[in-house]
Short mmCIF file of C-alpha atoms and ligand atoms in Angstrom, two decimals:
data_model
loop_
_atom_site.label_atom_id
_atom_site.label_comp_id
_atom_site.label_asym_id
_atom_site.label_seq_id
_atom_site.Cartn_x
_atom_site.Cartn_y
_atom_site.Cartn_z
CA MET J 1 129.92 -0.44 7.72
CA PHE J 2 130.89 1.63 10.73
CA GLU J 3 129.14 2.43 13.95
CA VAL J 4 129.57 5.78 15.69
CA VAL J 5 130.34 5.70 19.43
CA ILE J 6 129.89 8.85 21.48
CA GLY J 7 130.22 9.72 25.16
CA LEU J 8 129.64 13.20 26.58
CA GLU J 9 131.09 15.24 29.37
CA VAL J 10 128.86 18.16 30.34
CA HIS J 11 130.00 20.89 32.69
CA VAL J 12 127.03 22.52 34.38
CA GLN J 13 127.55 25.67 36.34
CA LEU J 14 125.46 25.39 39.49
CA ASN J 15 123.42 28.49 40.30
CA THR J 16 124.45 28.80 43.92
CA LYS J 17 124.58 32.18 45.63
CA THR J 18 128.23 31.77 46.61
CA LYS J 19 131.28 29.96 45.25
CA LEU J 20 132.25 26.36 45.89
CA PHE J 21 134.79 26.86 48.67
CA CYS J 22 134.40 30.47 49.79
CA SER J 23 131.65 33.01 50.39
CA CYS J 24 132.32 35.18 47.33
CA PRO J 25 129.18 35.80 45.26
CA THR J 26 128.86 33.90 41.98
CA SER J 27 127.31 36.72 39.93
CA PHE J 28 129.31 37.61 36.86
CA ASN J 29 128.45 41.05 35.65
CA HIS J 30 130.60 42.68 38.26
CA LYS J 31 133.82 44.61 37.80
CA GLN J 32 136.74 42.25 37.13
CA ASN J 33 138.40 40.63 40.13
CA THR J 34 136.00 42.10 42.66
CA ASN J 35 134.26 38.83 43.57
CA THR J 36 137.41 37.35 45.00
CA CYS J 37 138.96 36.56 48.38
CA PRO J 38 142.14 34.88 49.66
CA THR J 39 140.59 31.42 49.07
CA CYS J 40 139.61 31.82 45.42
CA LEU J 41 142.75 33.85 44.74
CA ALA J 42 144.66 30.87 46.20
CA LEU J 43 146.69 32.95 48.60
CA PRO J 44 148.91 30.84 50.84
CA GLY J 45 147.24 29.72 54.04
CA ALA J 46 143.64 30.26 52.92
CA LEU J 47 141.55 27.11 53.32
CA PRO J 48 138.52 25.89 51.35
CA VAL J 49 135.19 25.05 53.02
CA LEU J 50 132.57 23.15 51.02
CA ASN J 51 129.37 25.05 50.18
CA LYS J 52 126.37 22.98 51.34
CA GLU J 53 124.18 24.34 48.55
CA VAL J 54 126.51 22.66 46.05
CA LEU J 55 126.06 19.34 47.81
CA HIS J 56 122.30 19.85 47.88
CA LYS J 57 122.07 20.60 44.16
CA SER J 58 124.38 17.72 43.22
CA ILE J 59 122.23 15.30 45.19
CA MET J 60 119.12 16.64 43.47
CA LEU J 61 120.70 15.90 40.09
CA GLY J 62 121.80 12.46 41.27
CA THR J 63 118.27 11.68 42.40
CA ALA J 64 116.82 12.88 39.11
CA ILE J 65 119.01 10.50 37.10
CA ASP J 66 118.41 7.53 39.44
CA ALA J 67 122.03 7.43 40.43
CA THR J 68 123.83 6.19 43.51
CA ILE J 69 124.63 9.00 45.93
CA ASN J 70 127.85 8.20 47.73
CA LYS J 71 127.33 8.72 51.46
CA THR J 72 131.03 9.41 51.69
CA SER J 73 132.84 11.17 48.87
CA PHE J 74 136.21 12.84 48.51
CA PHE J 75 137.87 15.71 46.73
CA ASP J 76 141.06 15.32 44.72
CA ARG J 77 143.66 17.71 43.48
CA LYS J 78 144.35 17.86 39.74
CA SER J 79 147.53 19.75 38.98
CA TYR J 80 147.94 21.93 35.97
CA PHE J 81 149.02 25.44 35.34
CA TYR J 82 146.98 28.01 33.50
CA PRO J 83 147.12 31.77 34.01
CA ASP J 84 143.44 31.80 34.99
CA SER J 85 143.96 29.27 37.76
CA PRO J 86 146.12 30.90 40.46
CA SER J 87 146.41 27.76 42.59
CA ALA J 88 147.92 25.82 39.65
CA TYR J 89 145.56 22.97 40.50
CA GLN J 90 141.85 22.28 40.31
CA ILE J 91 139.88 20.74 43.12
CA THR J 92 137.72 17.99 41.63
CA GLN J 93 136.47 14.49 42.48
CA LEU J 94 138.30 11.70 40.69
CA TYR J 95 138.19 8.53 42.77
CA THR J 96 134.91 8.79 44.69
CA PRO J 97 132.55 11.40 43.27
CA ILE J 98 129.30 12.39 44.95
CA VAL J 99 127.12 10.82 42.19
CA GLU J 100 127.73 7.54 40.33
CA ARG J 101 125.91 5.18 37.96
CA GLY J 102 122.80 6.98 36.77
CA ALA J 103 120.69 6.84 33.62
CA LEU J 104 118.77 9.12 31.35
CA LYS J 105 115.99 8.15 28.96
CA ILE J 106 115.78 9.73 25.51
CA ASP J 107 112.62 9.71 23.38
CA PHE J 108 112.59 9.37 19.61
CA GLU J 109 110.00 10.87 17.30
CA ASP J 110 108.61 7.41 16.43
CA GLY J 111 107.74 6.85 20.09
CA SER J 112 110.66 4.54 20.93
CA HIS J 113 113.08 5.15 23.80
CA LYS J 114 116.67 4.48 24.72
CA ILE J 115 118.50 4.54 28.02
CA ILE J 116 121.85 6.33 28.13
CA ARG J 117 123.92 5.32 31.15
CA ILE J 118 125.66 8.00 33.16
CA ASN J 119 128.98 7.05 34.65
CA ARG J 120 129.25 9.81 37.24
CA ALA J 121 128.61 13.41 38.21
CA HIS J 122 131.35 15.08 40.17
CA ILE J 123 131.81 18.46 41.77
CA GLU J 124 134.70 20.68 40.72
CA ALA J 125 135.82 24.30 40.78
CA ASP J 126 135.80 26.46 37.68
CA ALA J 127 138.78 28.55 36.60
CA GLY J 128 138.81 32.29 35.95
CA LYS J 129 138.83 33.86 32.51
CA ASN J 130 141.62 35.11 30.29
CA ILE J 131 140.74 38.22 28.35
CA HIS J 132 142.86 38.99 25.33
CA GLU J 133 142.95 42.61 24.16
CA GLY J 134 145.41 43.27 21.37
CA ASP J 135 148.90 42.56 22.69
CA ILE J 136 147.72 42.38 26.26
CA SER J 137 146.19 39.46 28.08
CA LYS J 138 144.32 40.05 31.29
CA VAL J 139 142.98 37.66 33.89
CA ASP J 140 139.60 38.01 35.57
CA LEU J 141 139.16 35.76 38.59
CA ASN J 142 135.52 36.51 39.32
CA ARG J 143 134.61 33.07 37.98
CA ALA J 144 137.45 31.24 39.77
CA GLY J 145 136.01 28.83 42.31
CA THR J 146 132.50 28.79 40.84
CA PRO J 147 130.90 25.37 41.36
CA LEU J 148 130.61 23.02 38.40
CA LEU J 149 128.94 19.65 38.21
CA GLU J 150 130.57 17.54 35.51
CA ILE J 151 128.16 14.91 34.23
CA VAL J 152 129.93 12.10 32.36
CA SER J 153 127.95 9.67 30.22
CA GLU J 154 128.96 6.16 29.20
CA PRO J 155 129.84 5.86 25.48
CA ASP J 156 126.24 4.82 24.75
CA MET J 157 125.24 7.24 21.99
CA ARG J 158 125.33 6.07 18.38
CA SER J 159 124.46 9.20 16.39
CA ALA J 160 124.36 12.99 16.51
CA GLU J 161 120.58 12.69 16.86
CA GLU J 162 120.95 10.72 20.09
CA VAL J 163 123.49 13.23 21.36
CA ILE J 164 121.12 16.14 20.83
CA LEU J 165 118.23 14.26 22.46
CA TYR J 166 120.43 13.43 25.45
CA LEU J 167 121.63 17.02 25.82
CA LYS J 168 118.14 18.46 25.52
CA LYS J 169 116.87 16.04 28.14
CA LEU J 170 119.74 16.79 30.51
CA HIS J 171 119.26 20.49 29.91
CA ALA J 172 115.55 20.20 30.73
CA ILE J 173 116.27 18.28 33.94
CA ILE J 174 118.69 20.96 35.13
CA ARG J 175 116.15 23.67 34.42
CA TYR J 176 113.31 21.70 36.05
CA LEU J 177 115.44 21.22 39.17
CA ASP J 178 116.51 24.86 38.97
CA ILE J 179 120.09 23.93 39.84
CA GLY J 180 121.65 25.89 36.95
CA ASP J 181 120.84 28.33 34.14
CA ALA J 182 122.24 25.86 31.61
CA ASN J 183 122.83 28.58 29.06
CA MET J 184 125.07 27.25 26.31
CA GLN J 185 126.02 30.63 24.83
CA GLU J 186 126.98 32.01 28.23
CA GLY J 187 129.00 28.93 29.08
CA SER J 188 126.93 27.60 31.96
CA PHE J 189 126.32 24.33 30.04
CA ARG J 190 129.56 23.26 28.35
CA VAL J 191 129.74 20.14 26.28
CA ASP J 192 132.78 18.00 25.40
CA VAL J 193 132.04 15.36 22.80
CA ASN J 194 134.08 12.12 22.70
CA VAL J 195 133.83 10.44 19.33
CA SER J 196 135.11 7.15 17.94
CA ILE J 197 134.05 4.74 15.24
CA ARG J 198 134.17 0.94 14.98
CA PRO J 199 133.15 -1.74 12.51
CA LYS J 200 129.51 -2.63 13.11
CA GLY J 201 129.19 -5.61 15.42
CA ASP J 202 132.55 -4.98 17.09
CA GLU J 203 132.21 -4.62 20.87
CA LYS J 204 135.61 -3.11 21.44
CA LEU J 205 136.07 0.64 21.93
CA TYR J 206 138.45 2.32 19.52
CA THR J 207 140.47 5.50 19.88
CA ARG J 208 138.37 8.44 20.98
CA VAL J 209 138.86 12.04 20.06
CA GLU J 210 137.54 14.72 22.38
CA ILE J 211 136.05 17.85 20.81
CA LYS J 212 135.83 20.76 23.18
CA ASN J 213 134.06 24.09 23.41
CA ILE J 214 131.11 23.72 21.10
CA ASN J 215 128.43 26.17 22.12
CA SER J 216 125.31 25.28 20.16
CA PHE J 217 123.36 22.13 19.31
CA ARG J 218 123.79 22.86 15.62
CA PHE J 219 127.58 23.05 15.94
CA ILE J 220 127.67 19.87 18.01
CA GLN J 221 125.82 18.07 15.24
CA ARG J 222 128.20 19.46 12.63
CA ALA J 223 131.35 18.71 14.66
CA ILE J 224 130.25 15.08 15.04
CA GLU J 225 129.58 14.74 11.31
CA LEU J 226 132.99 16.16 10.45
CA GLU J 227 134.86 14.06 12.98
CA VAL J 228 133.09 10.84 11.97
CA ALA J 229 133.91 11.58 8.32
CA ARG J 230 137.57 12.19 9.17
CA GLN J 231 137.91 8.95 11.13
CA THR J 232 136.00 6.88 8.55
CA GLU J 233 138.11 8.21 5.74
CA ALA J 234 141.33 7.43 7.63
CA TRP J 235 140.08 3.87 8.20
CA GLU J 236 139.10 3.36 4.59
CA ASP J 237 142.42 4.76 3.39
CA GLY J 238 144.26 2.36 5.68
CA VAL J 239 145.87 5.14 7.76
CA TYR J 240 143.62 4.95 10.83
CA ALA J 241 146.39 3.91 13.22
CA GLU J 242 148.67 6.73 12.09
CA GLU J 243 146.14 9.51 11.86
CA ILE J 244 143.63 8.92 14.62
CA CYS J 245 145.08 9.36 18.06
CA GLN J 246 143.61 10.17 21.43
CA GLU J 247 143.67 13.93 21.50
CA THR J 248 141.64 17.04 22.11
CA ARG J 249 140.38 18.81 19.01
CA LEU J 250 138.64 22.11 18.43
CA PHE J 251 135.67 22.65 16.17
CA ASP J 252 136.22 25.56 13.80
CA GLN J 253 132.85 26.78 12.61
CA VAL J 254 134.33 29.08 9.99
CA LYS J 255 136.62 26.53 8.34
CA GLN J 256 134.14 23.72 9.03
CA GLU J 257 136.73 21.35 10.38
CA THR J 258 137.99 19.88 13.63
CA ARG J 259 141.58 20.69 14.39
CA SER J 260 144.08 19.28 16.87
CA MET J 261 144.44 21.42 19.98
CA ARG J 262 146.61 19.25 22.19
CA GLY J 263 147.49 15.63 22.78
CA LYS J 264 145.38 13.97 25.41
CA GLU J 265 146.92 14.16 28.85
CA GLU J 266 147.14 10.94 30.78
CA ALA J 267 145.82 10.89 34.33
CA ALA J 268 149.45 10.71 35.47
CA ASP J 269 150.19 14.09 33.88
CA TYR J 270 147.81 15.66 36.35
CA ARG J 271 149.45 14.09 39.41
CA TYR J 272 146.09 13.52 41.02
CA PHE J 273 146.10 13.04 44.78
CA PRO J 274 143.52 13.38 47.57
CA GLU J 275 142.93 17.04 48.38
CA PRO J 276 144.66 17.57 51.72
CA ASP J 277 142.84 20.79 52.60
CA LEU J 278 139.36 19.21 52.68
CA LEU J 279 137.81 16.55 54.85
CA LYS J 280 135.77 13.69 53.40
CA THR J 281 132.23 14.72 52.53
CA ILE J 282 129.60 12.83 54.50
CA VAL J 283 125.94 12.83 53.55
CA THR J 284 123.86 11.96 56.60
CA ASP J 285 120.46 10.25 56.33
CA GLU J 286 118.84 13.48 57.40
CA MET J 287 120.60 15.45 54.63
CA MET J 288 119.72 12.73 52.14
CA GLU J 289 116.06 13.02 53.02
CA ILE J 290 115.99 16.79 52.54
CA TYR J 291 118.31 17.05 49.54
CA SER J 292 116.72 14.28 47.52
CA LYS J 293 113.32 15.96 47.40
CA ILE J 294 112.85 17.01 43.80
CA PRO J 295 110.01 18.55 41.78
CA GLU J 296 108.17 16.80 38.93
CA LEU J 297 110.64 15.95 36.16
CA PRO J 298 110.19 16.02 32.36
CA ASP J 299 109.45 12.25 32.15
CA GLU J 300 106.83 12.37 34.90
CA LYS J 301 105.26 15.47 33.46
CA MET J 302 105.25 13.81 30.06
CA ALA J 303 103.51 10.69 31.41
CA ARG J 304 100.95 12.89 33.15
CA PHE J 305 100.27 14.87 29.94
CA VAL J 306 99.83 11.65 27.96
CA LYS J 307 97.36 10.38 30.52
CA ASP J 308 95.46 13.57 31.35
CA TYR J 309 95.37 15.18 27.93
CA GLY J 310 95.47 12.11 25.67
CA MET J 311 98.59 13.31 23.85
CA SER J 312 101.10 11.14 22.00
CA ASP J 313 104.39 10.47 23.78
CA TYR J 314 106.24 12.57 21.28
CA ASN J 315 103.91 15.58 21.46
CA ALA J 316 104.04 15.38 25.24
CA SER J 317 107.84 15.33 25.08
CA VAL J 318 107.76 18.47 22.91
CA VAL J 319 105.71 20.48 25.40
CA THR J 320 107.63 19.18 28.41
CA SER J 321 111.02 19.86 26.83
CA SER J 322 111.28 23.00 28.93
CA LEU J 323 109.59 24.08 32.12
CA GLU J 324 108.52 27.34 30.52
CA MET J 325 106.88 25.51 27.66
CA ALA J 326 105.11 23.08 30.00
CA HIS J 327 103.80 25.94 32.17
CA PHE J 328 102.59 27.80 29.11
CA PHE J 329 100.81 24.75 27.76
CA GLU J 330 99.16 23.90 31.07
CA THR J 331 97.95 27.45 31.55
CA MET J 332 96.38 27.31 28.09
CA MET J 333 94.72 24.01 28.99
CA GLU J 334 93.03 25.71 31.97
CA GLU J 335 90.70 27.28 29.41
CA GLY J 336 89.26 23.82 28.83
CA ILE J 337 90.51 23.51 25.25
CA SER J 338 91.76 20.45 23.36
CA ALA J 339 95.42 19.48 23.72
CA LYS J 340 95.77 19.23 19.97
CA ASN J 341 94.66 22.82 19.41
CA ALA J 342 96.70 24.09 22.35
CA LEU J 343 99.80 22.42 20.92
CA THR J 344 99.29 23.80 17.40
CA TRP J 345 98.53 27.32 18.55
CA LEU J 346 101.50 27.32 20.88
CA THR J 347 104.15 25.67 18.69
CA VAL J 348 103.04 26.76 15.22
CA GLU J 349 101.04 29.98 15.47
CA LEU J 350 102.57 31.69 18.49
CA GLN J 351 106.16 30.45 18.23
CA GLY J 352 106.06 31.11 14.50
CA ARG J 353 105.37 34.75 15.29
CA LEU J 354 108.10 35.18 17.92
CA LYS J 355 111.24 36.77 16.55
CA GLY J 356 114.74 37.50 17.84
CA ASP J 357 115.01 37.68 21.62
CA VAL J 358 111.30 37.26 22.15
CA ASN J 359 110.30 33.81 23.36
CA ILE J 360 107.38 32.34 25.26
CA THR J 361 108.64 33.76 28.56
CA ASN J 362 108.37 37.37 27.36
CA SER J 363 105.83 36.90 24.57
CA PRO J 364 103.38 39.79 24.14
CA VAL J 365 100.61 37.19 24.10
CA ASP J 366 100.68 35.16 27.30
CA ALA J 367 99.34 31.65 27.87
CA LYS J 368 96.02 32.75 29.30
CA LYS J 369 95.31 34.98 26.32
CA LEU J 370 96.31 32.37 23.77
CA GLY J 371 94.22 29.75 25.57
CA HIS J 372 91.28 32.13 25.51
CA LEU J 373 91.72 32.72 21.80
CA VAL J 374 91.68 28.97 21.11
CA LYS J 375 88.60 28.73 23.29
CA ARG J 376 86.89 31.22 21.00
CA ILE J 377 87.60 28.95 18.01
CA GLU J 378 86.34 25.91 19.83
CA ASP J 379 83.11 27.56 20.95
CA ASN J 380 82.56 28.70 17.34
CA THR J 381 82.78 32.41 18.10
CA ILE J 382 85.42 32.83 15.40
CA SER J 383 86.95 30.73 12.65
CA GLY J 384 90.53 29.50 12.79
CA LYS J 385 91.38 31.92 10.01
CA ALA J 386 89.91 34.85 11.92
CA ALA J 387 91.81 33.75 15.03
CA LYS J 388 95.08 34.20 13.15
CA GLU J 389 94.06 37.78 12.41
CA VAL J 390 93.23 38.32 16.08
CA LEU J 391 96.59 36.88 17.09
CA ASP J 392 98.40 39.22 14.68
CA LYS J 393 96.65 42.15 16.34
CA LEU J 394 97.40 40.88 19.83
CA MET J 395 101.09 40.53 18.98
CA GLU J 396 101.15 44.27 18.26
CA GLU J 397 98.98 45.61 21.04
CA ASN J 398 98.12 44.60 24.55
CA LEU J 399 94.37 44.16 24.05
CA ASP J 400 91.92 41.54 25.16
CA VAL J 401 90.79 38.72 22.93
CA ASP J 402 87.05 39.41 22.94
CA GLY J 403 87.59 43.13 22.45
CA VAL J 404 89.68 42.49 19.32
CA ILE J 405 87.13 40.02 17.95
CA ASP J 406 84.42 42.70 18.30
CA ALA J 407 86.55 45.55 17.01
CA LEU J 408 87.55 43.61 13.90
CA GLY J 409 84.00 42.32 13.39
CA LEU J 410 85.19 38.73 13.20
CA LYS J 411 82.43 37.10 15.17
CA GLN J 412 81.08 34.11 13.31
CA VAL J 413 77.40 33.92 12.65
CA SER J 414 76.30 30.71 14.29
CA ASP J 415 72.78 31.93 14.85
CA THR J 416 70.82 29.41 12.78
CA GLY J 417 68.01 31.85 11.99
CA ALA J 418 70.34 34.29 10.26
CA LEU J 419 72.22 31.49 8.51
CA GLU J 420 69.02 29.89 7.25
CA VAL J 421 68.00 33.15 5.60
CA MET J 422 71.35 33.31 3.83
CA CYS J 423 71.12 29.69 2.71
CA ASP J 424 67.56 30.21 1.39
CA GLU J 425 68.74 33.21 -0.64
CA ILE J 426 71.59 31.26 -2.20
CA ILE J 427 69.33 28.32 -3.01
CA ALA J 428 66.70 30.60 -4.58
CA ALA J 429 69.28 32.39 -6.70
CA ASN J 430 70.83 29.16 -8.01
CA GLN J 431 67.92 26.90 -8.89
CA ASP J 432 69.75 25.38 -11.87
CA LYS J 433 72.60 24.21 -9.64
CA VAL J 434 70.13 22.87 -7.09
CA GLU J 435 68.61 20.66 -9.83
CA GLN J 436 72.04 19.41 -10.86
CA TYR J 437 73.00 18.69 -7.26
CA ARG J 438 69.82 16.77 -6.62
CA GLY J 439 70.42 14.98 -9.90
CA GLY J 440 73.61 13.52 -8.43
CA LYS J 441 76.32 16.15 -8.92
CA ASP J 442 77.52 15.93 -5.29
CA LYS J 443 80.52 18.10 -5.92
CA LEU J 444 78.27 21.15 -6.13
CA PHE J 445 77.78 21.08 -2.38
CA GLY J 446 81.01 22.96 -1.95
CA PHE J 447 79.73 25.64 -4.29
CA PHE J 448 76.73 26.35 -2.02
CA VAL J 449 78.90 26.47 1.12
CA GLY J 450 81.26 28.82 -0.67
CA GLN J 451 78.44 31.14 -1.72
CA VAL J 452 77.07 31.38 1.82
CA MET J 453 80.54 32.08 3.17
CA LYS J 454 80.94 34.78 0.55
CA VAL J 455 77.62 36.44 1.30
CA SER J 456 78.45 36.40 5.01
CA LYS J 457 81.90 37.87 4.23
CA GLY J 458 83.48 34.84 5.85
CA SER J 459 81.68 35.28 9.14
CA ALA J 460 79.34 32.27 8.84
CA ASN J 461 80.24 29.26 10.95
CA PRO J 462 81.05 26.74 8.20
CA GLN J 463 79.97 23.77 10.29
CA ALA J 464 76.53 25.27 10.90
CA VAL J 465 76.25 26.22 7.21
CA ASN J 466 77.05 22.63 6.25
CA GLU J 467 74.32 21.26 8.43
CA ILE J 468 71.68 23.72 7.26
CA LEU J 469 72.50 23.22 3.59
CA LYS J 470 72.45 19.44 3.95
CA ALA J 471 68.97 19.61 5.44
CA LYS J 472 67.65 22.05 2.85
CA LEU J 473 69.16 20.43 -0.26
CA GLY J 474 68.20 16.94 0.87
P1 ADP P 1 138.71 12.40 30.50
O1 ADP P 1 138.54 13.26 31.71
O2 ADP P 1 140.06 11.88 30.31
O3 ADP P 1 138.15 13.03 29.27
P2 ADP P 1 136.45 10.91 31.35
O4 ADP P 1 136.41 9.52 31.91
O5 ADP P 1 136.08 12.05 32.21
O6 ADP P 1 137.89 11.08 30.75
O7 ADP P 1 135.52 10.99 30.07
C1 ADP P 1 135.57 10.08 29.10
C2 ADP P 1 134.38 10.28 28.21
O8 ADP P 1 134.64 9.70 26.97
C3 ADP P 1 133.13 9.59 28.73
O9 ADP P 1 132.00 10.34 28.42
C4 ADP P 1 133.12 8.28 27.97
O10 ADP P 1 131.83 7.78 27.78
C5 ADP P 1 133.71 8.69 26.66
N1 ADP P 1 134.43 7.62 25.97
C6 ADP P 1 135.33 6.76 26.47
N2 ADP P 1 135.81 5.93 25.51
C7 ADP P 1 135.20 6.28 24.36
C8 ADP P 1 135.27 5.83 23.00
N3 ADP P 1 136.09 4.86 22.62
N4 ADP P 1 134.50 6.45 22.10
C9 ADP P 1 133.69 7.45 22.43
N5 ADP P 1 133.57 7.92 23.68
C10 ADP P 1 134.32 7.36 24.64
MG1 MG P 2 137.41 15.01 29.39
ZN1 ZN P 3 136.41 33.80 47.16
#
């Protein structure tokens, strides 16, 4: 029996206004090579100056993961040549990063938790982009020098499920802190997965393989499955030592395989040394006080939802998984509805109707409207079934809830006088069944309810009908 061992490196692009070491803007949809200057083009003599906003956002992240913030940190130079990196080195933090030793809690569906330790989070500069067009390759340096925060976990994850939970939690924290867009498809949240296996019970770490550039949760899951299968098979066939080596592999979604990209560089290959163009970075007590102020995080919000709304841990973790979702849910709750209904109408009914690029942030039915609709079920104005019809209508047209209920004639009859008349009619018309029911055929009760619902064309409040019939039939 084998155990899977996984550690993650996540590169988060920080959403600062300007780049890491110069004042070029960080926006990307500009003409190629226009957001550049002597510093990010690495022209001789140009010197880097650290962007304070990067320090601020890194400290926010460090605070959110209960990490140590180093009062003094340093930048290091990592040498390598790529066409999209004109300096032929990357400025990063190897020996003393800004953030060290943090932790992140993941929540399982059964209500249990696990702590994943975080080794470090360090600041580094992004490279530019190579654009390949036919025979020609072009370089766009607009992205060169954009700030990244690389968050490195300990090898604490034991399954693809844990990996996805970790990534979703980290993603949520970044969005809650508003320190990055964390958009996987656009590359502002890049995940490298380090995978190894070992016999269960063994404490030792075996050879890890790094899989790079996987841009969706689904592909990450798949890449892990494939890599674990490859390593397990090699072990079982007795060729583990020959076939599994420390290397970087690519996930090919078309061929459904991982494939060797390059052998793993050793630290020595990079000729790391302290960056001579930058001073040490000092975080003063005053800066610490300001930069470590952070908004309510997913875990705190979750605990508050559990307490205030009486939700289960898991349900609370679902609605706090993104800030947008949490806002939406809380706005619905302002209508004074039950958390259970709010959750179902948000995650099942509304999200089930959102297609393509439409999500809760640009949904045609906003939180207030959906909350109001649920309110109308809870105050017995309409049935749940009718509410679905109203929601369908609201998805198409920007109308108000009560107006649609009236226009579609969906109001439930809860007026007992009117309902009693209907019940009397049904009882009078079905005397034989009344006898049978009173004679002990309990199952017939449903028949009477059904008849009243039919006569009322579905508009009768079933709960009220139940009560009236119970009283009248004895
Ligand atoms: P590098 O930059 O060389 O990739 P890092 O120290 O930045 O090295 O990252 C190493 C990552 O690999 C960490 O996330 C760590 O948890 C993980 N890791 C280390 N050893 C193993 C292993 N045997 N199996 C799985 N993951 C591992
Ligand atoms: Mg790495
Ligand atoms: Zn610049």
